[in-house]
Amino acid sequence: MFLRNFLIDARYAQIAVLFTLIALGITVFNFDIPVWHAGGVLCAALIMQALCARLVHVPFDWRSPVITAASLTLLLRTDHPGWSLLAGGLAIASKFVLRVNGKHIFNPANFAIAALALGASGVWISPGQWGAAGWFAISLAALGLIVTGKAKRWDVSLMYLGSFAAILIGRALWYGDPLAIPFHQLQSGSLLIFAFFMISDPMTTPDARPARLIHAVLTAAVGAFIVFDFYRADGVILALILTAPLVPILDRFFPADRARWRASKEPQYA
Amino acid sequence: MRKVLKPLAATATAIALMWAAPHAAAFCGFYVAKANADLFNEASKVVMARDGNRTVITMVNDYQGDPTEFAMVIPTPVVLQESQINIGKKSTVDHLDAYTAPRLVEYHDPDPCREVEFLKRSRVQTAMAPAAPMAMADSAEGLGVTIEAEYTIGEYDIVILSATESDGLQTWLDREGYQVPPKARSVLASYIAQDMKFFVAKVNLEQQARLGGEFLRPIQLAFEHDRFMLPIRLGTVNAKDKQDLILYTLTRKGRVESTNYRTAKIPTDMDLPLFLKSDEEFGRFYKAMYAKTAEREGPSTILEYAWDMSWCDPCAADPLSQAQLRELGAFWIGRNGGASTGSASQIIAPQPRPGGQARDAFVTRLHVRYDAASFPEDLKFQETGDRQNFQGRYVMRNPFKGDLNCPAGADYARDLQNRFEREATQLASLTGWDVSEIRQKMRDAGQTPPTVPKIDKQPWWEELWNK
């Protein structure tokens, strides 16, 4: 039964990969992830999912809050458990509240990170934490997900990375910089995690492939603009918050079947 | 630490030990040596004080050569006015270096035979004692170079330039006697494209002679810009070997970290063999360990110290006074606030725990060993909300030398054998030194395990019923 679920629901593979990355981060890359942070976001995400599911009368599903919590554990850093709890809660709540046409607008973890990184002094992301070896590990994991068909929206991930790389390389050529600089900038673990676990979220990407590709290019351009003109290291993540509201508009111009984690006619709160 | 402060440190630590419960003593100890930046030849020292987008950079150079050959070219994000440039005191930067230096602390093992009794007695007290919080002209126009301003400040002749093309800038610099390597052109072009300005300085020999200065004092720049970065690319152009940079940041919220390179922590809280006790030996150890760490971690900035400036434990030097912090650019510290009128000498003793004068500054010390290949991009930073204290702290435990003729003494003697071996293997893995040489040096220094005394052990049931 579990194996069948694992094969039909891509979220199991995502959970496995995210937890492997957390374990690698702690053991090999010495990430400073306090137990209260990991526990805080997980508890808050699960409790908020349970509460909201009851309010809108849908069955409780543990998988997507676990994915959200794992993303927050990997990307977000806080100086107080209160912020961690707030991040977990805010992420899931956004999924139930901020909806258009039966689809949530923001990727839950992206929403929480952007809201808190802009508003709270005790919350930050550490884009430099992976280094080149970590980048390699995430690339392997991402490649694994694509090959096994568990990355449903790999088109978005690759289009995003391709356009971001093109912008960085173009910028280096314009400035006369050696190509070592854009290649170094692309070797960011946080960039890969964003590309494979956040912008590619099937629930918040446009339904049709052309729309998804347009959205990916736009998000890459806005991200590069924030990083290089506003000097914000978290620009890549903030960009998605700005481009996510365009998804309902893109969906109108490019209608297609809605993504579903599993065959079901219920509204998806995943 | 200066000799006069040693007794004070000892007294303060002793008081601390009395207040704190015995278990808390594990974090205190007697400071004995430090590894300051002078260990690393030609290390650049930069202090950056930053809050919001206001930044003050203090640059120290250990230039020892002919002053006529000294020149510096620094890209800056804005055109600096004369009032934005200042000459600082090297001694204040040296003080900050000493305060944040990796440190060696020393303990003396207690008599194991009496320890057991003491622990029994103190258990009740321990439960009750609250744990104490532990814890940086005209021809010019034809070349596309604009001289924005020229100043003579202290012993320096300073020119602020903007440029439209790198060839012209390079020609101008060459003509004016700034020896810029040809390979620097592409780097200069990149900074020009990014709309950066150039701060160039030479030594004004007359002024230097008049000031009677033997060394070149630090230059300080104050400006406002959203970019929190340190340009290192020009320096890597002609360098043959890797260079060392020690960056000290003073901020308000918390620790500073690089956003485009990993930040790794220096291995800390290790027990070291006794032969490393002298400043020289400890320095040798720290250099070897840093080299090994930098190699293992790859291109990263290595965190050596992160601490609230109000205190230290143990102190390698006194926390800086409010006046000293302002000197280093911490503009937010009140002009008249607290004891900012006081000088460094008024700080009485190392402050092993919170208390005394609070200072609204968090210091981060990052050590970077870089070259063009491993660090292609300038260092970019961000201030985080992390206020956890971190220090490079190394521990030397002097074994108890007296009579071990008791069951606890026998256990202690066996533990010592393991402990000495652990110290040797750990040192070998941290520094890459040969383990058998380490063992030999330990023996030469008299660090040999005592013979385990033969004690008839009391059967456990007798112990249980106290027979």
Short mmCIF file of C-alpha atoms in Angstrom, two decimals, chain A residues 28-30 32 34 79 121-132 171 174-178 180-181 184-185 227-228 230-231 233-234, chain B residues 186-187 189-190 193-194 225-228 233 253 255 257-263 265 297 374 376-378 380 382-388:
data_model
loop_
_atom_site.label_atom_id
_atom_site.label_comp_id
_atom_site.label_asym_id
_atom_site.label_seq_id
_atom_site.Cartn_x
_atom_site.Cartn_y
_atom_site.Cartn_z
CA VAL A 28 28.30 17.14 6.53
CA PHE A 29 27.85 20.90 6.13
CA ASN A 30 27.43 21.72 9.83
CA ASP A 32 23.17 25.40 12.55
CA PRO A 34 18.35 24.12 16.18
CA ASP A 79 16.76 33.64 16.40
CA SER A 121 14.82 41.36 12.18
CA GLY A 122 15.33 37.95 13.77
CA VAL A 123 14.63 36.04 10.55
CA TRP A 124 17.03 35.52 7.67
CA ILE A 125 18.09 33.06 5.00
CA SER A 126 21.68 31.86 4.53
CA PRO A 127 22.20 31.58 0.77
CA GLY A 128 25.90 30.81 1.14
CA GLN A 129 25.52 27.82 3.43
CA TRP A 130 25.89 24.94 0.94
CA GLY A 131 29.18 25.60 -0.86
CA ALA A 132 30.20 23.76 -4.03
CA ARG A 171 25.73 40.35 -17.11
CA TRP A 174 28.55 42.99 -20.30
CA TYR A 175 30.84 43.87 -17.38
CA GLY A 176 33.80 42.07 -18.91
CA ASP A 177 33.98 39.73 -15.91
CA PRO A 178 35.51 36.27 -16.16
CA ALA A 180 34.15 32.14 -13.17
CA ILE A 181 31.94 34.79 -11.55
CA HIS A 184 30.29 30.81 -8.88
CA GLN A 185 26.97 32.66 -8.47
CA VAL A 227 19.74 40.63 -6.23
CA PHE A 228 21.82 43.05 -8.32
CA PHE A 230 18.64 46.08 -4.45
CA TYR A 231 21.61 44.06 -3.19
CA ALA A 233 20.79 38.04 -1.16
CA ASP A 234 17.26 36.68 -0.71
CA SER B 186 39.41 43.77 -16.80
CA VAL B 187 38.72 44.06 -13.08
CA ALA B 189 36.48 47.67 -16.30
CA SER B 190 34.03 45.61 -14.29
CA ALA B 193 30.58 49.18 -15.48
CA GLN B 194 29.09 48.77 -12.01
CA HIS B 225 25.10 52.43 0.45
CA ASP B 226 22.91 49.35 0.34
CA ARG B 227 25.82 47.22 -0.86
CA PHE B 228 27.40 45.39 2.03
CA ARG B 233 39.35 41.23 -6.77
CA LYS B 253 21.48 43.02 15.41
CA ARG B 255 26.40 37.99 13.49
CA GLU B 257 27.97 36.20 7.35
CA SER B 258 28.93 36.00 3.69
CA THR B 259 26.01 35.55 1.29
CA ASN B 260 28.09 34.30 -1.62
CA TYR B 261 30.57 32.05 0.13
CA ARG B 262 30.07 29.47 2.85
CA THR B 263 30.74 30.49 6.40
CA LYS B 265 33.26 27.75 12.06
CA GLU B 297 36.27 23.73 3.97
CA SER B 374 38.99 30.11 -5.32
CA PRO B 376 36.40 34.86 -8.16
CA GLU B 377 33.77 37.22 -6.81
CA ASP B 378 34.01 40.06 -4.27
CA LYS B 380 29.22 40.03 -0.11
CA GLN B 382 24.55 40.26 5.33
CA GLU B 383 23.78 40.89 8.96
CA THR B 384 21.78 38.09 10.52
CA GLY B 385 19.64 38.07 13.66
CA ASP B 386 21.91 35.42 15.21
CA ARG B 387 23.29 36.60 18.55
CA GLN B 388 24.72 33.27 19.66
#
